[in-house]
Amino acid sequence: MKPVFRFAPSPNGELHLGHALSAILNFDMARAAGGRFLLRIEDIDPARCRPEYEAQIRDDLRWLGLDWEEPVRRQSEHVTDYLAALEGLKARGLVYPAFLSRAEVKAHVTQFEKNCGRWKYDPDGTPHYPTLERDLDPDEAAERIARGERHMWRLNVERAVAAARDVGTPLSWTETNTGATQATPANPAIWGDVVLWRWDAPSSYHLSVVLDDALQGVSHVVRGMDLFHATHVHRLLQGLLGLPAPVYHHHPLIRDESGLKLAKSIASTGLRALREAGETPSGIRRRLGLPLA
Ligand code: GLU
């Protein structure tokens, strides 16, 4: 079987040099391996994603000299797939409805830190969600949901890790970012009870990305180092859902002059702005230290 690579942007802003690096690396690696290159539009967040950005993404990628297979998978068209997976996890008691507001979480954490020392924080610096609702009475939870109380569905990470172990999944992934192939142990507990279904958007990034990678037969995930830690959760979900694990390659991030991670709003590194200022696709490759096409 041919290796399958994908570039999976969210159409919530303009592409910058960091995206160009991801996209070109995927494209070049697919070509070198005689593999396939897919584009996937990760547009499950209706508040932030816009069709104009999707059109611009396609235009920028084409300008860079990349082409991909059609039709392109657009996540917003496959919510039922993600919902089916969530329902499966519900039936196994691995997710629970989480009702605490951000303010309530903050108050809980502040109270804890006043009396008992430091709370646990995830790799992004966000406090872990308190585990108070893991064993909420199911009737009470159902009643609150029926009343329309706002909630997310969160993974009970402790139970999920135990369940993955029961089915014999080794919680590690193959990482190739150092040039060598390396088994990296997955430790999803560093995230606490992650959100798998949001009240303000269907699905979560974690759930849809692992399902789509499996569904599309993606064998190699090449993406920025900012998603390295998310892979701990992705590996766990793959184990729970019986999905194959791709090989992962997390490339270094492109920083701006002050050493900060690029944001979609930074004009000086946006592909559109660079192009309008006269930059060429070869120039972009040169800036990124990539061989010319
Ligand atoms: N959609 C994600 C983003 O734009 C990337 C997902 C991935 O490569 O796994 O940051």
mmCIF file of C-alpha atoms and ligand atoms in Angstrom:
data_model
loop_
_atom_site.group_PDB
_atom_site.id
_atom_site.type_symbol
_atom_site.label_atom_id
_atom_site.label_comp_id
_atom_site.label_asym_id
_atom_site.label_seq_id
_atom_site.Cartn_x
_atom_site.Cartn_y
_atom_site.Cartn_z
ATOM 1 C CA MET A 1 0.000 0.000 0.000
ATOM 2 C CA LYS A 2 1.169 3.494 -0.832
ATOM 3 C CA PRO A 3 2.047 5.778 2.079
ATOM 4 C CA VAL A 4 -0.550 8.501 2.654
ATOM 5 C CA PHE A 5 0.350 12.008 3.840
ATOM 6 C CA ARG A 6 -2.016 14.880 4.564
ATOM 7 C CA PHE A 7 -2.012 18.597 5.270
ATOM 8 C CA ALA A 8 -4.970 19.468 7.501
ATOM 9 C CA PRO A 9 -5.400 23.216 7.994
ATOM 10 C CA SER A 10 -8.280 24.910 9.787
ATOM 11 C CA PRO A 11 -9.796 27.671 7.627
ATOM 12 C CA ASN A 12 -9.812 30.211 10.440
ATOM 13 C CA GLY A 13 -7.187 32.593 9.103
ATOM 14 C CA GLU A 14 -4.537 33.063 6.482
ATOM 15 C CA LEU A 15 -1.713 30.603 5.979
ATOM 16 C CA HIS A 16 1.747 31.693 7.072
ATOM 17 C CA LEU A 17 5.264 30.336 6.661
ATOM 18 C CA GLY A 18 4.680 27.695 9.353
ATOM 19 C CA HIS A 19 1.790 26.244 7.358
ATOM 20 C CA ALA A 20 3.869 26.396 4.189
ATOM 21 C CA LEU A 21 6.547 24.309 5.911
ATOM 22 C CA SER A 22 4.000 21.656 6.976
ATOM 23 C CA ALA A 23 2.314 21.548 3.598
ATOM 24 C CA ILE A 24 5.525 21.392 1.540
ATOM 25 C CA LEU A 25 7.122 18.789 3.843
ATOM 26 C CA ASN A 26 4.061 16.556 3.488
ATOM 27 C CA PHE A 27 3.995 17.031 -0.256
ATOM 28 C CA ASP A 28 7.733 16.393 -0.710
ATOM 29 C CA MET A 29 7.766 13.396 1.624
ATOM 30 C CA ALA A 30 4.772 11.878 -0.168
ATOM 31 C CA ARG A 31 6.456 12.364 -3.501
ATOM 32 C CA ALA A 32 9.790 10.932 -2.303
ATOM 33 C CA ALA A 33 7.982 7.867 -0.920
ATOM 34 C CA GLY A 34 5.839 7.380 -4.049
ATOM 35 C CA GLY A 35 2.851 8.073 -1.815
ATOM 36 C CA ARG A 36 -0.376 10.096 -1.883
ATOM 37 C CA PHE A 37 -0.895 13.643 -0.657
ATOM 38 C CA LEU A 38 -4.274 14.715 0.730
ATOM 39 C CA LEU A 39 -5.663 18.045 1.804
ATOM 40 C CA ARG A 40 -8.201 17.971 4.630
ATOM 41 C CA ILE A 41 -10.169 20.998 5.752
ATOM 42 C CA GLU A 42 -10.637 20.986 9.532
ATOM 43 C CA ASP A 43 -13.634 23.284 9.792
ATOM 44 C CA ILE A 44 -15.594 21.932 12.738
ATOM 45 C CA ASP A 45 -15.533 25.216 14.627
ATOM 46 C CA PRO A 46 -18.326 27.283 13.015
ATOM 47 C CA ALA A 47 -17.487 30.375 15.038
ATOM 48 C CA ARG A 48 -13.960 30.643 13.641
ATOM 49 C CA CYS A 49 -13.940 28.950 10.223
ATOM 50 C CA ARG A 50 -14.918 30.732 7.007
ATOM 51 C CA PRO A 51 -15.290 29.546 3.404
ATOM 52 C CA GLU A 52 -13.214 32.506 2.147
ATOM 53 C CA TYR A 53 -10.260 31.193 4.110
ATOM 54 C CA GLU A 54 -10.696 27.755 2.579
ATOM 55 C CA ALA A 55 -10.631 29.252 -0.920
ATOM 56 C CA GLN A 56 -7.527 31.202 0.002
ATOM 57 C CA ILE A 57 -5.820 28.089 1.412
ATOM 58 C CA ARG A 58 -6.358 26.268 -1.859
ATOM 59 C CA ASP A 59 -5.095 29.237 -3.810
ATOM 60 C CA ASP A 60 -1.962 29.627 -1.656
ATOM 61 C CA LEU A 61 -1.153 25.915 -1.837
ATOM 62 C CA ARG A 62 -1.545 25.889 -5.593
ATOM 63 C CA TRP A 63 0.704 28.928 -5.827
ATOM 64 C CA LEU A 64 3.315 26.994 -3.825
ATOM 65 C CA GLY A 65 3.171 24.341 -6.542
ATOM 66 C CA LEU A 66 1.330 21.672 -4.553
ATOM 67 C CA ASP A 67 -1.516 19.535 -5.774
ATOM 68 C CA TRP A 68 -3.675 17.056 -3.958
ATOM 69 C CA GLU A 69 -6.368 14.487 -4.501
ATOM 70 C CA GLU A 70 -9.994 15.560 -4.898
ATOM 71 C CA PRO A 71 -12.514 15.433 -3.344
ATOM 72 C CA VAL A 72 -11.140 17.074 -0.263
ATOM 73 C CA ARG A 73 -12.579 15.884 3.044
ATOM 74 C CA ARG A 74 -14.250 18.705 4.922
ATOM 75 C CA GLN A 75 -14.848 17.833 8.567
ATOM 76 C CA SER A 76 -18.064 19.827 8.903
ATOM 77 C CA GLU A 77 -19.668 17.350 6.479
ATOM 78 C CA HIS A 78 -18.879 14.315 8.649
ATOM 79 C CA VAL A 79 -20.151 15.205 12.094
ATOM 80 C CA THR A 80 -22.222 12.018 12.223
ATOM 81 C CA ASP A 81 -19.004 9.940 12.056
ATOM 82 C CA TYR A 82 -17.605 11.763 15.069
ATOM 83 C CA LEU A 83 -20.895 11.499 16.929
ATOM 84 C CA ALA A 84 -20.999 7.726 16.386
ATOM 85 C CA ALA A 85 -17.541 7.411 17.960
ATOM 86 C CA LEU A 86 -18.606 9.577 20.896
ATOM 87 C CA GLU A 87 -21.716 7.445 21.427
ATOM 88 C CA GLY A 88 -19.487 4.344 21.527
ATOM 89 C CA LEU A 89 -17.308 5.897 24.208
ATOM 90 C CA LYS A 90 -20.431 6.929 26.161
ATOM 91 C CA ALA A 91 -21.705 3.355 26.076
ATOM 92 C CA ARG A 92 -18.388 2.178 27.531
ATOM 93 C CA GLY A 93 -18.558 4.757 30.336
ATOM 94 C CA LEU A 94 -15.334 6.431 29.176
ATOM 95 C CA VAL A 95 -16.741 9.937 28.744
ATOM 96 C CA TYR A 96 -18.931 12.034 31.006
ATOM 97 C CA PRO A 97 -20.930 15.250 30.692
ATOM 98 C CA ALA A 98 -18.999 18.117 32.252
ATOM 99 C CA PHE A 99 -21.079 21.052 33.430
ATOM 100 C CA LEU A 100 -18.584 23.329 35.183
ATOM 101 C CA SER A 101 -18.149 26.764 33.647
ATOM 102 C CA ARG A 102 -14.716 28.270 33.159
ATOM 103 C CA ALA A 103 -15.323 30.530 36.171
ATOM 104 C CA GLU A 104 -16.285 27.549 38.334
ATOM 105 C CA VAL A 105 -13.141 25.675 37.318
ATOM 106 C CA LYS A 106 -11.059 28.723 38.114
ATOM 107 C CA ALA A 107 -12.669 29.112 41.536
ATOM 108 C CA HIS A 108 -12.083 25.428 42.285
ATOM 109 C CA VAL A 109 -8.417 25.655 41.292
ATOM 110 C CA THR A 110 -7.855 28.859 43.269
ATOM 111 C CA GLN A 111 -9.423 27.326 46.358
ATOM 112 C CA PHE A 112 -7.303 24.185 45.980
ATOM 113 C CA GLU A 113 -4.087 26.148 45.530
ATOM 114 C CA LYS A 114 -4.850 28.256 48.601
ATOM 115 C CA ASN A 115 -5.161 25.208 50.797
ATOM 116 C CA CYS A 116 -3.395 22.269 49.236
ATOM 117 C CA GLY A 117 -0.528 23.335 46.962
ATOM 118 C CA ARG A 118 -0.188 23.460 43.214
ATOM 119 C CA TRP A 119 -2.965 22.168 40.974
ATOM 120 C CA LYS A 120 -2.119 20.185 37.846
ATOM 121 C CA TYR A 121 -1.712 22.073 34.543
ATOM 122 C CA ASP A 122 -1.649 20.728 30.982
ATOM 123 C CA PRO A 123 1.193 21.329 28.471
ATOM 124 C CA ASP A 124 -0.586 24.503 27.275
ATOM 125 C CA GLY A 125 -0.624 25.858 30.829
ATOM 126 C CA THR A 126 -4.382 25.371 31.302
ATOM 127 C CA PRO A 127 -5.485 23.883 34.634
ATOM 128 C CA HIS A 128 -6.737 20.304 34.459
ATOM 129 C CA TYR A 129 -10.496 20.043 34.621
ATOM 130 C CA PRO A 130 -11.549 18.979 38.146
ATOM 131 C CA THR A 131 -12.599 15.332 38.218
ATOM 132 C CA LEU A 132 -15.638 15.991 40.449
ATOM 133 C CA GLU A 133 -18.183 14.968 37.814
ATOM 134 C CA ARG A 134 -16.601 11.692 36.729
ATOM 135 C CA ASP A 135 -19.063 9.688 38.778
ATOM 136 C CA LEU A 136 -22.078 11.920 38.697
ATOM 137 C CA ASP A 137 -25.300 9.965 39.126
ATOM 138 C CA PRO A 138 -26.383 9.081 35.530
ATOM 139 C CA ASP A 139 -30.023 10.010 36.236
ATOM 140 C CA GLU A 140 -29.017 13.396 37.569
ATOM 141 C CA ALA A 141 -26.740 13.966 34.568
ATOM 142 C CA ALA A 142 -29.509 12.956 32.154
ATOM 143 C CA GLU A 143 -31.959 15.288 33.854
ATOM 144 C CA ARG A 144 -29.555 18.227 33.694
ATOM 145 C CA ILE A 145 -28.933 17.556 30.000
ATOM 146 C CA ALA A 146 -32.693 17.285 29.362
ATOM 147 C CA ARG A 147 -33.124 20.647 31.116
ATOM 148 C CA GLY A 148 -30.736 22.104 28.544
ATOM 149 C CA GLU A 149 -27.848 22.721 30.892
ATOM 150 C CA ARG A 150 -24.723 23.617 28.951
ATOM 151 C CA HIS A 151 -22.112 20.835 29.002
ATOM 152 C CA MET A 152 -19.138 19.321 27.198
ATOM 153 C CA TRP A 153 -18.274 15.634 26.963
ATOM 154 C CA ARG A 154 -14.930 14.876 28.565
ATOM 155 C CA LEU A 155 -12.798 11.766 28.525
ATOM 156 C CA ASN A 156 -12.255 10.126 31.895
ATOM 157 C CA VAL A 157 -8.555 9.799 31.202
ATOM 158 C CA GLU A 158 -7.862 7.410 34.083
ATOM 159 C CA ARG A 159 -10.531 4.958 32.969
ATOM 160 C CA ALA A 160 -9.565 5.425 29.320
ATOM 161 C CA VAL A 161 -5.895 4.585 29.946
ATOM 162 C CA ALA A 162 -6.968 1.458 31.863
ATOM 163 C CA ALA A 163 -9.358 0.471 29.048
ATOM 164 C CA ALA A 164 -6.645 0.931 26.401
ATOM 165 C CA ARG A 165 -4.297 -1.208 28.494
ATOM 166 C CA ASP A 166 -6.982 -3.900 28.744
ATOM 167 C CA VAL A 167 -7.154 -4.226 24.979
ATOM 168 C CA GLY A 168 -3.355 -4.507 24.960
ATOM 169 C CA THR A 169 -2.558 -1.253 23.184
ATOM 170 C CA PRO A 170 1.027 -0.198 23.797
ATOM 171 C CA LEU A 171 0.664 3.487 24.609
ATOM 172 C CA SER A 172 3.505 4.781 22.519
ATOM 173 C CA TRP A 173 3.949 6.185 19.043
ATOM 174 C CA THR A 174 6.627 6.158 16.404
ATOM 175 C CA GLU A 175 8.244 9.581 16.072
ATOM 176 C CA THR A 176 10.708 10.384 13.305
ATOM 177 C CA ASN A 177 11.442 14.058 13.979
ATOM 178 C CA THR A 178 15.043 13.453 15.050
ATOM 179 C CA GLY A 179 15.829 11.679 11.809
ATOM 180 C CA ALA A 180 15.821 8.330 13.597
ATOM 181 C CA THR A 181 12.741 6.197 14.273
ATOM 182 C CA GLN A 182 11.941 6.431 17.931
ATOM 183 C CA ALA A 183 9.248 4.914 20.145
ATOM 184 C CA THR A 184 7.783 7.725 22.244
ATOM 185 C CA PRO A 185 5.769 6.716 25.311
ATOM 186 C CA ALA A 186 2.310 8.290 25.370
ATOM 187 C CA ASN A 187 1.223 9.834 28.638
ATOM 188 C CA PRO A 188 -2.251 11.255 27.997
ATOM 189 C CA ALA A 189 -2.797 11.960 31.705
ATOM 190 C CA ILE A 190 -0.719 15.140 31.262
ATOM 191 C CA TRP A 191 -3.864 16.680 29.724
ATOM 192 C CA GLY A 192 -6.329 15.629 32.407
ATOM 193 C CA ASP A 193 -9.881 14.913 31.252
ATOM 194 C CA VAL A 194 -9.812 16.388 27.725
ATOM 195 C CA VAL A 195 -12.908 17.622 25.886
ATOM 196 C CA LEU A 196 -14.165 15.296 23.146
ATOM 197 C CA TRP A 197 -17.405 17.116 22.360
ATOM 198 C CA ARG A 198 -18.029 20.801 22.809
ATOM 199 C CA TRP A 199 -21.257 22.638 23.476
ATOM 200 C CA ASP A 200 -20.309 25.404 21.041
ATOM 201 C CA ALA A 201 -19.034 23.188 18.197
ATOM 202 C CA PRO A 202 -19.625 19.625 17.213
ATOM 203 C CA SER A 203 -16.792 17.253 18.060
ATOM 204 C CA SER A 204 -13.351 18.293 19.191
ATOM 205 C CA TYR A 205 -10.112 18.505 17.299
ATOM 206 C CA HIS A 206 -8.801 15.365 19.053
ATOM 207 C CA LEU A 207 -11.699 13.108 18.150
ATOM 208 C CA SER A 208 -12.140 14.215 14.551
ATOM 209 C CA VAL A 209 -8.440 14.182 13.717
ATOM 210 C CA VAL A 210 -7.851 10.578 14.828
ATOM 211 C CA LEU A 211 -11.010 9.334 13.136
ATOM 212 C CA ASP A 212 -10.228 11.100 9.870
ATOM 213 C CA ASP A 213 -6.605 9.987 9.800
ATOM 214 C CA ALA A 214 -7.785 6.372 10.161
ATOM 215 C CA LEU A 215 -10.672 6.761 7.721
ATOM 216 C CA GLN A 216 -8.434 8.264 5.075
ATOM 217 C CA GLY A 217 -5.721 5.645 5.623
ATOM 218 C CA VAL A 218 -3.170 8.277 6.634
ATOM 219 C CA SER A 219 0.104 6.460 7.316
ATOM 220 C CA HIS A 220 2.277 9.511 8.115
ATOM 221 C CA VAL A 221 1.288 12.573 10.114
ATOM 222 C CA VAL A 222 3.709 15.435 9.494
ATOM 223 C CA ARG A 223 2.821 18.553 11.483
ATOM 224 C CA GLY A 224 4.296 21.241 13.717
ATOM 225 C CA MET A 225 5.904 20.615 17.075
ATOM 226 C CA ASP A 226 3.037 22.602 18.670
ATOM 227 C CA LEU A 227 0.918 19.446 18.225
ATOM 228 C CA PHE A 228 3.523 17.052 19.657
ATOM 229 C CA HIS A 229 1.797 16.827 23.052
ATOM 230 C CA ALA A 230 -1.642 16.366 21.472
ATOM 231 C CA THR A 231 -0.305 13.069 20.147
ATOM 232 C CA HIS A 232 -0.437 11.664 23.712
ATOM 233 C CA VAL A 233 -4.225 11.976 23.507
ATOM 234 C CA HIS A 234 -4.420 10.873 19.881
ATOM 235 C CA ARG A 235 -2.577 7.656 20.652
ATOM 236 C CA LEU A 236 -4.971 6.926 23.507
ATOM 237 C CA LEU A 237 -8.037 7.528 21.335
ATOM 238 C CA GLN A 238 -6.636 5.313 18.590
ATOM 239 C CA GLY A 239 -6.168 2.567 21.183
ATOM 240 C CA LEU A 240 -9.706 2.962 22.533
ATOM 241 C CA LEU A 241 -11.338 3.125 19.105
ATOM 242 C CA GLY A 242 -9.273 0.294 17.600
ATOM 243 C CA LEU A 243 -7.704 2.587 14.998
ATOM 244 C CA PRO A 244 -4.255 2.093 13.461
ATOM 245 C CA ALA A 245 -1.535 4.523 14.523
ATOM 246 C CA PRO A 246 0.266 6.505 11.809
ATOM 247 C CA VAL A 247 3.969 7.346 12.057
ATOM 248 C CA TYR A 248 4.398 10.887 13.440
ATOM 249 C CA HIS A 249 6.890 13.533 12.436
ATOM 250 C CA HIS A 250 6.627 16.801 14.369
ATOM 251 C CA HIS A 251 8.747 19.415 12.638
ATOM 252 C CA PRO A 252 10.269 22.478 14.357
ATOM 253 C CA LEU A 253 8.151 25.623 14.405
ATOM 254 C CA ILE A 254 8.982 28.725 12.444
ATOM 255 C CA ARG A 255 9.407 31.663 14.813
ATOM 256 C CA ASP A 256 9.085 35.363 14.116
ATOM 257 C CA GLU A 257 11.972 37.784 14.697
ATOM 258 C CA SER A 258 11.217 37.956 18.408
ATOM 259 C CA GLY A 259 11.177 34.174 18.777
ATOM 260 C CA LEU A 260 7.398 33.867 19.042
ATOM 261 C CA LYS A 261 5.323 31.172 17.367
ATOM 262 C CA LEU A 262 3.683 32.541 14.204
ATOM 263 C CA ALA A 263 0.013 33.447 14.428
ATOM 264 C CA LYS A 264 -2.424 33.530 11.534
ATOM 265 C CA SER A 265 -2.726 37.276 11.947
ATOM 266 C CA ILE A 266 0.931 38.220 11.524
ATOM 267 C CA ALA A 267 1.157 40.125 8.267
ATOM 268 C CA SER A 268 4.917 39.859 7.733
ATOM 269 C CA THR A 269 4.895 36.064 7.477
ATOM 270 C CA GLY A 270 1.487 35.507 5.860
ATOM 271 C CA LEU A 271 1.811 33.772 2.498
ATOM 272 C CA ARG A 272 -0.560 36.218 0.862
ATOM 273 C CA ALA A 273 1.382 39.237 2.106
ATOM 274 C CA LEU A 274 4.716 37.738 1.050
ATOM 275 C CA ARG A 275 3.346 36.916 -2.370
ATOM 276 C CA GLU A 276 1.972 40.422 -2.809
ATOM 277 C CA ALA A 277 5.366 41.806 -1.806
ATOM 278 C CA GLY A 278 6.921 39.902 -4.712
ATOM 279 C CA GLU A 279 8.093 36.684 -3.021
ATOM 280 C CA THR A 280 8.171 33.574 -5.229
ATOM 281 C CA PRO A 281 7.394 29.927 -4.411
ATOM 282 C CA SER A 282 11.123 29.126 -4.732
ATOM 283 C CA GLY A 283 11.842 32.012 -2.389
ATOM 284 C CA ILE A 284 9.468 30.506 0.170
ATOM 285 C CA ARG A 285 11.290 27.162 -0.090
ATOM 286 C CA ARG A 286 14.622 28.953 0.347
ATOM 287 C CA ARG A 287 13.360 30.821 3.432
ATOM 288 C CA LEU A 288 12.250 27.495 4.912
ATOM 289 C CA GLY A 289 15.556 25.783 4.133
ATOM 290 C CA LEU A 290 13.821 23.298 1.818
ATOM 291 C CA PRO A 291 15.219 21.977 -1.460
ATOM 292 C CA LEU A 292 13.747 23.554 -4.578
ATOM 293 C CA ALA A 293 10.950 21.580 -6.221
HETATM 294 N N1 GLU B 1 -6.127 21.484 11.949
HETATM 295 C C1 GLU B 1 -4.954 21.591 12.758
HETATM 296 C C2 GLU B 1 -4.388 22.999 12.663
HETATM 297 O O1 GLU B 1 -4.693 23.711 11.720
HETATM 298 C C3 GLU B 1 -3.858 20.615 12.368
HETATM 299 C C4 GLU B 1 -4.222 19.204 12.590
HETATM 300 C C5 GLU B 1 -3.120 18.193 12.393
HETATM 301 O O2 GLU B 1 -2.223 18.380 11.552
HETATM 302 O O3 GLU B 1 -3.182 17.158 13.026
HETATM 303 O O4 GLU B 1 -3.641 23.389 13.538
#
